[in-house]
PDB file of C-alpha atoms in Angstrom:
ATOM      1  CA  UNK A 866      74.189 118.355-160.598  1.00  0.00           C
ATOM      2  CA  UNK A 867      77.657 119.975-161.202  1.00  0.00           C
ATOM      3  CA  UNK A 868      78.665 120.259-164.715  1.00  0.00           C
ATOM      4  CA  UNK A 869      81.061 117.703-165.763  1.00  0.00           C
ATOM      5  CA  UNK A 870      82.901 118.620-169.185  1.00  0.00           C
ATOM      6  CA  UNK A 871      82.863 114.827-169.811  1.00  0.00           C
ATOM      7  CA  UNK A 872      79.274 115.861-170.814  1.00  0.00           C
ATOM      8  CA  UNK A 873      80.067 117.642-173.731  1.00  0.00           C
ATOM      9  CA  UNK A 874      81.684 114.359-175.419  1.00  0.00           C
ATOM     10  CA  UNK A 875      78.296 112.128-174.533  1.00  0.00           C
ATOM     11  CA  UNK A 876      76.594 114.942-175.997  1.00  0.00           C
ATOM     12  CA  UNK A 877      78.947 114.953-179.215  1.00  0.00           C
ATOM     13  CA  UNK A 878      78.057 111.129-179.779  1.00  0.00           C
ATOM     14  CA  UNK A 879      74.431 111.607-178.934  1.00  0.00           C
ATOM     15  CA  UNK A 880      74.617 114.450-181.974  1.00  0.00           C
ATOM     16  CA  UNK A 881      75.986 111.843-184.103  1.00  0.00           C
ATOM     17  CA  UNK A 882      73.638 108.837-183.292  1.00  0.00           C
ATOM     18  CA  UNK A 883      70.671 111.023-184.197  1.00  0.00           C
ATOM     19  CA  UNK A 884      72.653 112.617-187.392  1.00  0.00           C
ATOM     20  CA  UNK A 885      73.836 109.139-188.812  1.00  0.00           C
ATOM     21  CA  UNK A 886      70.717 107.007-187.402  1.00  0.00           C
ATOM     22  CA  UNK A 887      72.422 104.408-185.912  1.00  0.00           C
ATOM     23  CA  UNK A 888      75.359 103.419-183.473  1.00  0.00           C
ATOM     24  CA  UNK A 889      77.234 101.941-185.933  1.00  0.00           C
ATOM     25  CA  UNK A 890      77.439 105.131-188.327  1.00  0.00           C
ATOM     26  CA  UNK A 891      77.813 107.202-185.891  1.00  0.00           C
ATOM     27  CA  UNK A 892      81.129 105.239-184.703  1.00  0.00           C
ATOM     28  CA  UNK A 893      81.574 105.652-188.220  1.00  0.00           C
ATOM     29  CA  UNK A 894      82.014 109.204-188.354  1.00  0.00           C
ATOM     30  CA  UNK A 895      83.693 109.580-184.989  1.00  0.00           C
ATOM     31  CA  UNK A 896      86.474 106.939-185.392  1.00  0.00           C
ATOM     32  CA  UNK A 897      84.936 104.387-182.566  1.00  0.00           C
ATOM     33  CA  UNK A 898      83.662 101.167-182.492  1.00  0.00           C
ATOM     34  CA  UNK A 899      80.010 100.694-182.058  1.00  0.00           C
ATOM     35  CA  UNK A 900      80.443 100.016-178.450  1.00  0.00           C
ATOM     36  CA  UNK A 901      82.480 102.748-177.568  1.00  0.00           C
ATOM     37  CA  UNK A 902      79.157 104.851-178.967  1.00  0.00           C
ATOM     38  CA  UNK A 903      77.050 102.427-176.903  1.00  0.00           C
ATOM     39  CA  UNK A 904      78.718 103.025-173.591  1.00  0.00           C
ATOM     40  CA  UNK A 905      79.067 106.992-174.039  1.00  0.00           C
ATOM     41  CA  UNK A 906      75.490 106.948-174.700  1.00  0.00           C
ATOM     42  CA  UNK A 907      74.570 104.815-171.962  1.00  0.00           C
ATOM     43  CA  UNK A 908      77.099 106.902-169.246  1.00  0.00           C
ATOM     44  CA  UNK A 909      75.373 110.263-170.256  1.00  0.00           C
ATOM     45  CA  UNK A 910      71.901 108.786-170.155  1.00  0.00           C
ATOM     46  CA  UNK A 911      72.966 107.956-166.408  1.00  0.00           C
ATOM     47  CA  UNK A 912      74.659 110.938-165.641  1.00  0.00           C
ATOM     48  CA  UNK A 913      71.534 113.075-166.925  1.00  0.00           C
ATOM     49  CA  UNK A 914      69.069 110.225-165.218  1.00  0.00           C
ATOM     50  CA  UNK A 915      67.557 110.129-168.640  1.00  0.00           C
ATOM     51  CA  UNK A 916      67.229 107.193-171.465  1.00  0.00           C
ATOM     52  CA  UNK A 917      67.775 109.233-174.570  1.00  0.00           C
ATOM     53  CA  UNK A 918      66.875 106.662-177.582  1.00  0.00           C
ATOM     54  CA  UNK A 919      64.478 103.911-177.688  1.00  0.00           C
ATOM     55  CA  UNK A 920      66.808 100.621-179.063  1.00  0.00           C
ATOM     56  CA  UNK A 921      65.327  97.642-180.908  1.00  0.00           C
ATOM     57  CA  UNK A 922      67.423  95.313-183.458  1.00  0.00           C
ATOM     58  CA  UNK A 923      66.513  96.699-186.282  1.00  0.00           C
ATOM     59  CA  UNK A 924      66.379 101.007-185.257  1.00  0.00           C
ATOM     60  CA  UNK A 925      66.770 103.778-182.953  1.00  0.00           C
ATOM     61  CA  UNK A 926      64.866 106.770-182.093  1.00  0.00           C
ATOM     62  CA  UNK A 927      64.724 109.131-179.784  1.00  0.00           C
ATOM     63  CA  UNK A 928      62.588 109.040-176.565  1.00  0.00           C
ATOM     64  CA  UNK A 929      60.184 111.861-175.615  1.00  0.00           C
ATOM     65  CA  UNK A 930      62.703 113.314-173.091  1.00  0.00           C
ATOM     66  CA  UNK A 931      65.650 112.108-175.236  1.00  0.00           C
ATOM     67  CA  UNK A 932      64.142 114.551-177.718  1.00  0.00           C
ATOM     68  CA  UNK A 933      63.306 117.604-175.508  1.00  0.00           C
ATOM     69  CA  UNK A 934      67.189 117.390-173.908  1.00  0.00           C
ATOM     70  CA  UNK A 935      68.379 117.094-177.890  1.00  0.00           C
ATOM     71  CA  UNK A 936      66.423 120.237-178.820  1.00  0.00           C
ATOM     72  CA  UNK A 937      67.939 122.029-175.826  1.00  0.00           C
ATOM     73  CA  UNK A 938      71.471 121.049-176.451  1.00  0.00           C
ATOM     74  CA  UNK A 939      71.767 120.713-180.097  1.00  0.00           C
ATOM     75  CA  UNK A 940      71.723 124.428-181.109  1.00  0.00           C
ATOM     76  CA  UNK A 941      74.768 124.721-178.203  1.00  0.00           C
ATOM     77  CA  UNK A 942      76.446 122.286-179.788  1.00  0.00           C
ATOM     78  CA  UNK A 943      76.323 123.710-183.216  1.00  0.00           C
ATOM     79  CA  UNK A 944      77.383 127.613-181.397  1.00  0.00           C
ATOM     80  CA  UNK A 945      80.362 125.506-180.385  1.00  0.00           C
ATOM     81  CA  UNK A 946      81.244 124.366-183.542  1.00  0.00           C
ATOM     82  CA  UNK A 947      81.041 127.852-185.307  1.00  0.00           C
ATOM     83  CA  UNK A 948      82.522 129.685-182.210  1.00  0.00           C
ATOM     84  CA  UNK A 949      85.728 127.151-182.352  1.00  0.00           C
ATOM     85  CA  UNK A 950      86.038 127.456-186.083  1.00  0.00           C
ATOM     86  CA  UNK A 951      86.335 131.418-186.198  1.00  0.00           C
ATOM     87  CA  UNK A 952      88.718 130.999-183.293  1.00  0.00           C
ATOM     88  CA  UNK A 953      91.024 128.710-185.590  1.00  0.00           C
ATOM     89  CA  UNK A 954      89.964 131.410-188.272  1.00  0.00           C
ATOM     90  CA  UNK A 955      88.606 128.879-190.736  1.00  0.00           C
ATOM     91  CA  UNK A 956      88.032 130.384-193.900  1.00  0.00           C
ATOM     92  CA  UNK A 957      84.783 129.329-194.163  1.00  0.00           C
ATOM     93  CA  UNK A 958      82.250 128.669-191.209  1.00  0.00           C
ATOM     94  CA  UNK A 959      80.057 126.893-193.470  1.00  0.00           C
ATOM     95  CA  UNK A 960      80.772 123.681-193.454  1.00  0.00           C
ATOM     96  CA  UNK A 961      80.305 120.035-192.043  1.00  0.00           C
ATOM     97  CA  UNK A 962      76.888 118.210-193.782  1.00  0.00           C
ATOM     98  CA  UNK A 963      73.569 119.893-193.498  1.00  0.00           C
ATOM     99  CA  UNK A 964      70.640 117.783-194.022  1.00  0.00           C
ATOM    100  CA  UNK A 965      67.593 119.100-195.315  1.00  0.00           C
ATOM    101  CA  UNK A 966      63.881 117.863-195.336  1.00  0.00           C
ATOM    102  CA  UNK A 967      61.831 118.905-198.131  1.00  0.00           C
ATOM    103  CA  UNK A 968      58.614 117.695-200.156  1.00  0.00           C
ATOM    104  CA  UNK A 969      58.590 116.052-203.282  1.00  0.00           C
ATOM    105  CA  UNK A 970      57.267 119.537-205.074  1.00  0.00           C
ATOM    106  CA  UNK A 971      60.409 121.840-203.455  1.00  0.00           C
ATOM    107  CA  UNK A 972      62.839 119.165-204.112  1.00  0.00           C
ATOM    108  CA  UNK A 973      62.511 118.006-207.486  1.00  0.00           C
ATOM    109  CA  UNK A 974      61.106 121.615-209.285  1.00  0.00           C
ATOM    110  CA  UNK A 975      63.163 124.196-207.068  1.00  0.00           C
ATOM    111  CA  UNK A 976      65.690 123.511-204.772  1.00  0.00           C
ATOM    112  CA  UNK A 977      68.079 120.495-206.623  1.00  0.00           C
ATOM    113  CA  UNK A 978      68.202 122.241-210.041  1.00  0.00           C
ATOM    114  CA  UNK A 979      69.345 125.716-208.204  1.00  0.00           C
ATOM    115  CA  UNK A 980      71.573 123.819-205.589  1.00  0.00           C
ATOM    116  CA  UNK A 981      74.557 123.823-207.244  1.00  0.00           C
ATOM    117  CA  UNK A 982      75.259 127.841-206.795  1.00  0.00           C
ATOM    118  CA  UNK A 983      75.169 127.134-203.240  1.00  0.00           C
ATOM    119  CA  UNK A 984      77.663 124.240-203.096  1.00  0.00           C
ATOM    120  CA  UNK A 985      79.813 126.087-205.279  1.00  0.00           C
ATOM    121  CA  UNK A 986      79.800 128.870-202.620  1.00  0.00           C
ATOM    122  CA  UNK A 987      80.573 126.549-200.004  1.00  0.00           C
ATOM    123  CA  UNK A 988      82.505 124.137-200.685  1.00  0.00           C
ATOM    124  CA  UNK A 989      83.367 122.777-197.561  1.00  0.00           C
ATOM    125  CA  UNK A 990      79.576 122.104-196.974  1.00  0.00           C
ATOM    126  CA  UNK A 991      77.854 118.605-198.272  1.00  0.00           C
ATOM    127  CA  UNK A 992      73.934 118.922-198.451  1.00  0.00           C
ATOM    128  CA  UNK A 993      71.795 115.757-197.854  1.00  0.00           C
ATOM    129  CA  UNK A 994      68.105 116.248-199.139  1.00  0.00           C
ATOM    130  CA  UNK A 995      65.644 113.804-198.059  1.00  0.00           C
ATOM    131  CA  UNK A 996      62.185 113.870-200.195  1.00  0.00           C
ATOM    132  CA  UNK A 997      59.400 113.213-197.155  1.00  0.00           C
ATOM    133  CA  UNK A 998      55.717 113.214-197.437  1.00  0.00           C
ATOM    134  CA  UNK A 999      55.152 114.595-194.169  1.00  0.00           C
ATOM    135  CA  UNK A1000      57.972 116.574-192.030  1.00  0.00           C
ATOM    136  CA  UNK A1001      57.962 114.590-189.286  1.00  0.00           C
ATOM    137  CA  UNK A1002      59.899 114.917-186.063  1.00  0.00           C
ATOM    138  CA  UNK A1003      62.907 117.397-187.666  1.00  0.00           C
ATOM    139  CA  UNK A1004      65.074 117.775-185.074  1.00  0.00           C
ATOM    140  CA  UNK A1005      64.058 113.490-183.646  1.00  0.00           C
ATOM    141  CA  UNK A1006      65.358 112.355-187.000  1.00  0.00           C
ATOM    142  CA  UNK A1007      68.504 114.723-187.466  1.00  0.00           C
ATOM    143  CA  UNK A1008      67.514 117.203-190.076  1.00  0.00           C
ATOM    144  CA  UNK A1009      69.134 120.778-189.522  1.00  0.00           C
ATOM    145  CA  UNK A1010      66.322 122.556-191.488  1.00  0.00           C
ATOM    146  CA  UNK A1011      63.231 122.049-193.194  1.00  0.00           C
ATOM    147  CA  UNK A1012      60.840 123.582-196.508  1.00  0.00           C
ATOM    148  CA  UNK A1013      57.625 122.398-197.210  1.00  0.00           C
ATOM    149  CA  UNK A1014      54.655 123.826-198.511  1.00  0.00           C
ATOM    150  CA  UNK A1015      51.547 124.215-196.653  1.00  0.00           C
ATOM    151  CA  UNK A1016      50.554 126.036-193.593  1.00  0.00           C
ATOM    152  CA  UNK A1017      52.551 125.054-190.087  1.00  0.00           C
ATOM    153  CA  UNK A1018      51.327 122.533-187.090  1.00  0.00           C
ATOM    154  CA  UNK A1019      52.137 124.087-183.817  1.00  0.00           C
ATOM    155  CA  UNK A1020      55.306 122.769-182.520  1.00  0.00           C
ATOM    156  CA  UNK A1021      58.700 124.314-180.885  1.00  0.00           C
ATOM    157  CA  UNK A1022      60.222 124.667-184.568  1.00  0.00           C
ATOM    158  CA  UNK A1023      60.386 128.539-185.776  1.00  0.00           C
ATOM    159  CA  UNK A1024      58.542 128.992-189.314  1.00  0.00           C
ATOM    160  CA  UNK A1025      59.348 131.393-191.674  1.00  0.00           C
ATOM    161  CA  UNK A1026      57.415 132.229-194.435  1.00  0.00           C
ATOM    162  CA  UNK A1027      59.190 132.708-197.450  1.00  0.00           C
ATOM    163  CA  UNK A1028      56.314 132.957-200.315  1.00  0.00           C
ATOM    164  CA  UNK A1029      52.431 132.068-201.541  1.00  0.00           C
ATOM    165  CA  UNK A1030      52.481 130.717-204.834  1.00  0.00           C
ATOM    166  CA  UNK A1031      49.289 130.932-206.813  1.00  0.00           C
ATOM    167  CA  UNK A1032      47.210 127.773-207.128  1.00  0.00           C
ATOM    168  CA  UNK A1033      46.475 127.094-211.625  1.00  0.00           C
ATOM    169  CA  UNK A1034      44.374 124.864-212.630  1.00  0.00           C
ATOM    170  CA  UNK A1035      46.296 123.424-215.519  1.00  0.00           C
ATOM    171  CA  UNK A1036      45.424 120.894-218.650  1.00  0.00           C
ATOM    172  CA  UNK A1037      47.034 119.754-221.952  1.00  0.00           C
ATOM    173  CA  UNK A1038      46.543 120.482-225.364  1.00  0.00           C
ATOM    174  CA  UNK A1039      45.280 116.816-226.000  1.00  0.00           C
ATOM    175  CA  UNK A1040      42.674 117.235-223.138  1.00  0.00           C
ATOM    176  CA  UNK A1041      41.232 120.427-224.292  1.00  0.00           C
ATOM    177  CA  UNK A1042      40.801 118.777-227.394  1.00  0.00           C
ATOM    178  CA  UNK A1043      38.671 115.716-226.375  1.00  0.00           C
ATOM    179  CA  UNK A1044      37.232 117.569-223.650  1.00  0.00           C
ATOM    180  CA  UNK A1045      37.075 121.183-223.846  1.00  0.00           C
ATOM    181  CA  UNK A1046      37.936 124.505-222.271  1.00  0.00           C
ATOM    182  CA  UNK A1047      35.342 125.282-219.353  1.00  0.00           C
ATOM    183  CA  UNK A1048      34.188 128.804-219.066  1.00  0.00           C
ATOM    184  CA  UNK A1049      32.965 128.815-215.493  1.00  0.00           C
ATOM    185  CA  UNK A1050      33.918 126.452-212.510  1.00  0.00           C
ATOM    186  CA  UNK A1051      30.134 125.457-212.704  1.00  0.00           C
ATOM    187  CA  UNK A1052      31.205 123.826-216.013  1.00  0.00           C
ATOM    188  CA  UNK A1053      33.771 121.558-214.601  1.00  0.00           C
ATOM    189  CA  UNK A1054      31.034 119.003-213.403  1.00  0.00           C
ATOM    190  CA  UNK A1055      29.558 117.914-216.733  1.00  0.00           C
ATOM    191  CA  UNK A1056      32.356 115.038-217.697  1.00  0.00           C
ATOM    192  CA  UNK A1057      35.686 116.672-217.232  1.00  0.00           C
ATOM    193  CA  UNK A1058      38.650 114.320-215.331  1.00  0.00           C
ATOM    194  CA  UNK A1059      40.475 115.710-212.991  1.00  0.00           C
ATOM    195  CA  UNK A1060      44.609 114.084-211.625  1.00  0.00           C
ATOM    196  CA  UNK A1061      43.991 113.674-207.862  1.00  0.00           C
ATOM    197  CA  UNK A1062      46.785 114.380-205.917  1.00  0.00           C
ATOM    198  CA  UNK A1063      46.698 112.372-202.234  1.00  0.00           C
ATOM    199  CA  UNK A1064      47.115 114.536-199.149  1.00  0.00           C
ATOM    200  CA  UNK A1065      49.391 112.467-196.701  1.00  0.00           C
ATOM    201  CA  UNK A1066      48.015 113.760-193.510  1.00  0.00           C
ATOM    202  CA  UNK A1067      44.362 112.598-194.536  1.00  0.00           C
ATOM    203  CA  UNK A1068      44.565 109.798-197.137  1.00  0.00           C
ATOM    204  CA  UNK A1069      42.382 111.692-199.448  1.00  0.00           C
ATOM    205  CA  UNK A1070      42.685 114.100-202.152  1.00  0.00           C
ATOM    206  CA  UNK A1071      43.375 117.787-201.416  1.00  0.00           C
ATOM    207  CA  UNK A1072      40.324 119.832-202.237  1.00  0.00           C
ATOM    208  CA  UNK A1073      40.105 122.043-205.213  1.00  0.00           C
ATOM    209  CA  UNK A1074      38.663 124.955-205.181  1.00  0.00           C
ATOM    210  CA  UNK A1075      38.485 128.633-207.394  1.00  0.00           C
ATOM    211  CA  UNK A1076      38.130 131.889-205.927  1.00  0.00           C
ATOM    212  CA  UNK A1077      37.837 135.851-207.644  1.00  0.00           C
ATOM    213  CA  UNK A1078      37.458 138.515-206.298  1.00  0.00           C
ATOM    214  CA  UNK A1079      36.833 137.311-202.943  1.00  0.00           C
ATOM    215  CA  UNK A1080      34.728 135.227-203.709  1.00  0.00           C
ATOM    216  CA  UNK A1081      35.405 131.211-203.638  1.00  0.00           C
ATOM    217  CA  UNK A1082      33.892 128.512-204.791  1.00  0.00           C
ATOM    218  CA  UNK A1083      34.551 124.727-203.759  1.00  0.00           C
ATOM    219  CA  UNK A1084      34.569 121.779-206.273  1.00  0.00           C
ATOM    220  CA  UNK A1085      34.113 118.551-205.303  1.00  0.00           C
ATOM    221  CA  UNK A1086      37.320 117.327-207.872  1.00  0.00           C
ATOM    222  CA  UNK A1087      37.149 113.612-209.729  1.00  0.00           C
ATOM    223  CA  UNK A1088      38.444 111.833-211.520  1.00  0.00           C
ATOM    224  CA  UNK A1089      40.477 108.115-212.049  1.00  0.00           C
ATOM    225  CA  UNK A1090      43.534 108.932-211.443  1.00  0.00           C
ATOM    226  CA  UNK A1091      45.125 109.816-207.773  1.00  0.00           C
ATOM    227  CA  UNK A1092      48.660 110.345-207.654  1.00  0.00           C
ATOM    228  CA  UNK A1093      50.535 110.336-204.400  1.00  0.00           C
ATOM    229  CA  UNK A1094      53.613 113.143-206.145  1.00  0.00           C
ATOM    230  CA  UNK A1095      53.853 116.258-207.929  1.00  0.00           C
ATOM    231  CA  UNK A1096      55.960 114.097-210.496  1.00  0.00           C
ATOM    232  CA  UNK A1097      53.451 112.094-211.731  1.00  0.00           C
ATOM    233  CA  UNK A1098      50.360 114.664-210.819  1.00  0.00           C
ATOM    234  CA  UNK A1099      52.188 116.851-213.771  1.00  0.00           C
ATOM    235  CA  UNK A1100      53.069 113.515-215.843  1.00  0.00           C
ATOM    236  CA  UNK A1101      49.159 112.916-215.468  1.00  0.00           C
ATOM    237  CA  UNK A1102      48.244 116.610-216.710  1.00  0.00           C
ATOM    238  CA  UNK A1103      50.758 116.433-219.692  1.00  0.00           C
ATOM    239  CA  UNK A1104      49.342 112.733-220.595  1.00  0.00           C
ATOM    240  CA  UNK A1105      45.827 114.302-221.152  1.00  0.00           C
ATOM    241  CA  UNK A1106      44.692 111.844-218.546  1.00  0.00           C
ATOM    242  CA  UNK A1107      42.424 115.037-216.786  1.00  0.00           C
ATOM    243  CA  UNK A1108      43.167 118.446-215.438  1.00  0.00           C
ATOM    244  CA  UNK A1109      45.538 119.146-212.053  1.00  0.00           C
ATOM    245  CA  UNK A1110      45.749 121.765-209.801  1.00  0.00           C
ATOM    246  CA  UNK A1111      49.423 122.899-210.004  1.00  0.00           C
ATOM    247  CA  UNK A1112      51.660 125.979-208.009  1.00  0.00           C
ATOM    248  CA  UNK A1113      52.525 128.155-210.034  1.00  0.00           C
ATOM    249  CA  UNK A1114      56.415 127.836-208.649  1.00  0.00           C
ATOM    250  CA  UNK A1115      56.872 124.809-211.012  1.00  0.00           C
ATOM    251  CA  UNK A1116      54.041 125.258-213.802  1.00  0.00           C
ATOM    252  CA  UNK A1117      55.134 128.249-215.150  1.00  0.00           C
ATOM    253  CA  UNK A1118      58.001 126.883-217.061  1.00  0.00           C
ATOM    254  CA  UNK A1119      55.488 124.703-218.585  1.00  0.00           C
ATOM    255  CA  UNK A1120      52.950 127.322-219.304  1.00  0.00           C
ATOM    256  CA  UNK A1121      55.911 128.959-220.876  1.00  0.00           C
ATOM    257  CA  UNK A1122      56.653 126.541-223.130  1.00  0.00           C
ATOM    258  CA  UNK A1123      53.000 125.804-224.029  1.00  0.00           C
ATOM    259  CA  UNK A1124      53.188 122.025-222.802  1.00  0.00           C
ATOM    260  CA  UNK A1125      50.216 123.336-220.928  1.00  0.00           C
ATOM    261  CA  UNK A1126      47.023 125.209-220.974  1.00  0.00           C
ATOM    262  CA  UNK A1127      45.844 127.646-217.820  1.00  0.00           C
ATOM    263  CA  UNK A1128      42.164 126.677-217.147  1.00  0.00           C
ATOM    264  CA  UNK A1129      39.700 129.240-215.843  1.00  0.00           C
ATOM    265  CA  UNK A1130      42.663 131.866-215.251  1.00  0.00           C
ATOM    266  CA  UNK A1131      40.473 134.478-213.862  1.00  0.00           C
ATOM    267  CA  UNK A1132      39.244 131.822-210.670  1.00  0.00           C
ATOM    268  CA  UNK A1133      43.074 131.628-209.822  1.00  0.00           C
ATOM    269  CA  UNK A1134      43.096 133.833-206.846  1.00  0.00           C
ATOM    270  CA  UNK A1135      44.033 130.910-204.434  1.00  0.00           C
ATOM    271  CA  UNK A1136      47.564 130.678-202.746  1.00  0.00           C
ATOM    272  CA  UNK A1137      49.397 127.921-201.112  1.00  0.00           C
ATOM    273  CA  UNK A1138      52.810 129.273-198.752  1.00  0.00           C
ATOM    274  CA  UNK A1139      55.883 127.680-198.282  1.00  0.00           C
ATOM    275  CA  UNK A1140      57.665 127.821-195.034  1.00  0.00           C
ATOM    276  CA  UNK A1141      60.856 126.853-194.094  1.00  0.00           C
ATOM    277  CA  UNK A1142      61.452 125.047-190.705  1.00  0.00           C
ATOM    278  CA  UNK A1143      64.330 125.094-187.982  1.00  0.00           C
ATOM    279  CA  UNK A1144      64.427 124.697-184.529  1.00  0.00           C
ATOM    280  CA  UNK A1145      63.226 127.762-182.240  1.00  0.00           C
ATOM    281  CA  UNK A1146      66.418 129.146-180.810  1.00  0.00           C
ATOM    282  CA  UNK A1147      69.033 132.278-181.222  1.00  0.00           C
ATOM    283  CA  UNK A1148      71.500 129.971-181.989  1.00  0.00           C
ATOM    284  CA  UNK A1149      71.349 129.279-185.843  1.00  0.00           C
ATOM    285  CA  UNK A1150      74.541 127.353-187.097  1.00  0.00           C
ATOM    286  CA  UNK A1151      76.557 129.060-189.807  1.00  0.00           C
ATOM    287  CA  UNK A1152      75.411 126.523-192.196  1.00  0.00           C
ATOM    288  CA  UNK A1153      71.764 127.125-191.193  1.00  0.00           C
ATOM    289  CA  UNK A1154      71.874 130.586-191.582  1.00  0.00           C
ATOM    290  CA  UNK A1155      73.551 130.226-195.338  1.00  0.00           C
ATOM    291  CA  UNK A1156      71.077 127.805-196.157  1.00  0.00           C
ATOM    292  CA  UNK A1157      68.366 129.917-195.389  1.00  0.00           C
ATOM    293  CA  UNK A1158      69.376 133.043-197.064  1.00  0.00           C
ATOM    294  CA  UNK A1159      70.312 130.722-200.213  1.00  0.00           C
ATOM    295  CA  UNK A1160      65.930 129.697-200.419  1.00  0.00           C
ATOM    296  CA  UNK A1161      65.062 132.940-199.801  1.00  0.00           C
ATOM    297  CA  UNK A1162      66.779 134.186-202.808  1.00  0.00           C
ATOM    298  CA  UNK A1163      65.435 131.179-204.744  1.00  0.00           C
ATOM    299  CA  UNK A1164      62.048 131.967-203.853  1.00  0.00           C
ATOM    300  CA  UNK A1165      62.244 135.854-203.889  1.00  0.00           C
TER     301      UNK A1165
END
């Protein structure tokens, strides 16, 4: 098949479908009507002999090939964009909206309260952060990059690590007080509460365990309270409600300030990483690029 530059504009509207979620947003953001985006969709999906979203009344998504050809051509599109703006000699290649998918733990302790440096260094660049329990398809649902914590499912997306934060096992004054302090994991299974927190992928709560020295030991945590966010896992700890494992990325401030207690600090030898996500090609967007270096300072 010849290349046809009429391509590049199907691709352009396919971009914003997937970016804005729905025809009529997209059309939105291009200055078309909805049916305009409808029939440049449907003459690239038969120019490329491909259907490229699945369409009920309610959504779209992207179909399994629709979503291979978009993680081909979405990195070109985005060289494009940067390649045209330092033609024009923009004074800033960072720019357009980059959206961002990040747990609840990242978003709310970290990234929003350090954000505003960023935007104030770009500030032709508007930054849409969605909270997700799980990642999901990045690139199928229109998110430029991703950070979560945890260790990475194989997939086509390039992971970087950027750092292991310490696991603490963490209580307040008020529960040391009706409870006690224990001296020795061992001592954590005669009546102590623990704050569950729910792991999405499984349904049940993550496992606790303490290691030293190489060595580890696993504790079968309990307790009557399971909390499906970091929010109200913390709001659990602080209520005296039972003990929480915590990062140490957002405890510390509360350590700090002595609205909490470190249990069994020498068992704290466990680390969880945090990785940030984009898709797997040499062509990172300006605004990609910035974004990245921006968390890796903020973790550093």
């Amino acid at each position: 098949m010849a290349f046809d530059s009429r391509l590049l504009n199907g691709i352009g509207v396919v971009s914003a479908v997937v970016e804005a979620g729905s025809f009529a947003r997209a059309g939105e953001a291009l200055g078309l009507t909805q049916p305009a985006v409808s029939r440049a969709v449907a003459r690239l999906e038969q120019r490329i002999g491909i259907r490229i979203f699945n369409r009920t009344a309610r959504s779209i998504s992207l179909t399994d090939e629709g979503r291979r050809y978009y993680e081909a051509v979405a990195p070109l599109i985005a060289g494009i964009e940067d390649a045209t703006l330092s033609a024009g000699r923009a004074k800033a290649l960072v720019r357009g909206r980059l959206r961002v998918n990040v747990d609840g733990a990242f978003g709310h302790f970290v990234l929003t309260r350090r954000l505003g440096a960023f935007l104030d260094q770009y500030p032709d660049l508007a930054v849409d952060v969605a909270v997700r329990d799980a990642m999901g398809d990045l690139v199928g649902d229109g998110f430029d990059v991703a950070v979560r914590f945890g260790y990475p499912e194989p997939s086509n997306l390039r992971a970087e690590l950027l750092l292991e934060t310490r696991v603490l096992t963490c209580a307040s004054a008020s529960y040391i007080a009706r409870y006690g302090a224990p001296s020795h994991p061992r001592d954590l299974v005669n009546g102590h509460q623990c704050v569950l927190l729910r792991d999405p992928s499984t349904g049940r709560p993550y496992e606790w365990e303490f290691s030293r020295g190489g060595e580890t030991i696993p504790f079968q945590a309990s307790g009557r309270l399971m909390v499906h966010d970091t929010g109200s896992l913390i709001g659990g700890c602080l209520g005296g409600i039972g003990m929480a494992q915590l990062l140490q990325l957002y405890a510390e401030n509360l350590l700090e300030e002595g609205k909490l207690v470190q249990m069994l600090p020498e068992w704290s030898d466990e680390t969880f990483p945090l990785y940030a996500y984009h898709r797997a090609s040499n062509l990172v967007s300006a605004k990609v690029s910035a974004f990245l270096s921006f968390v890796r300072q903020i973790t550093r």
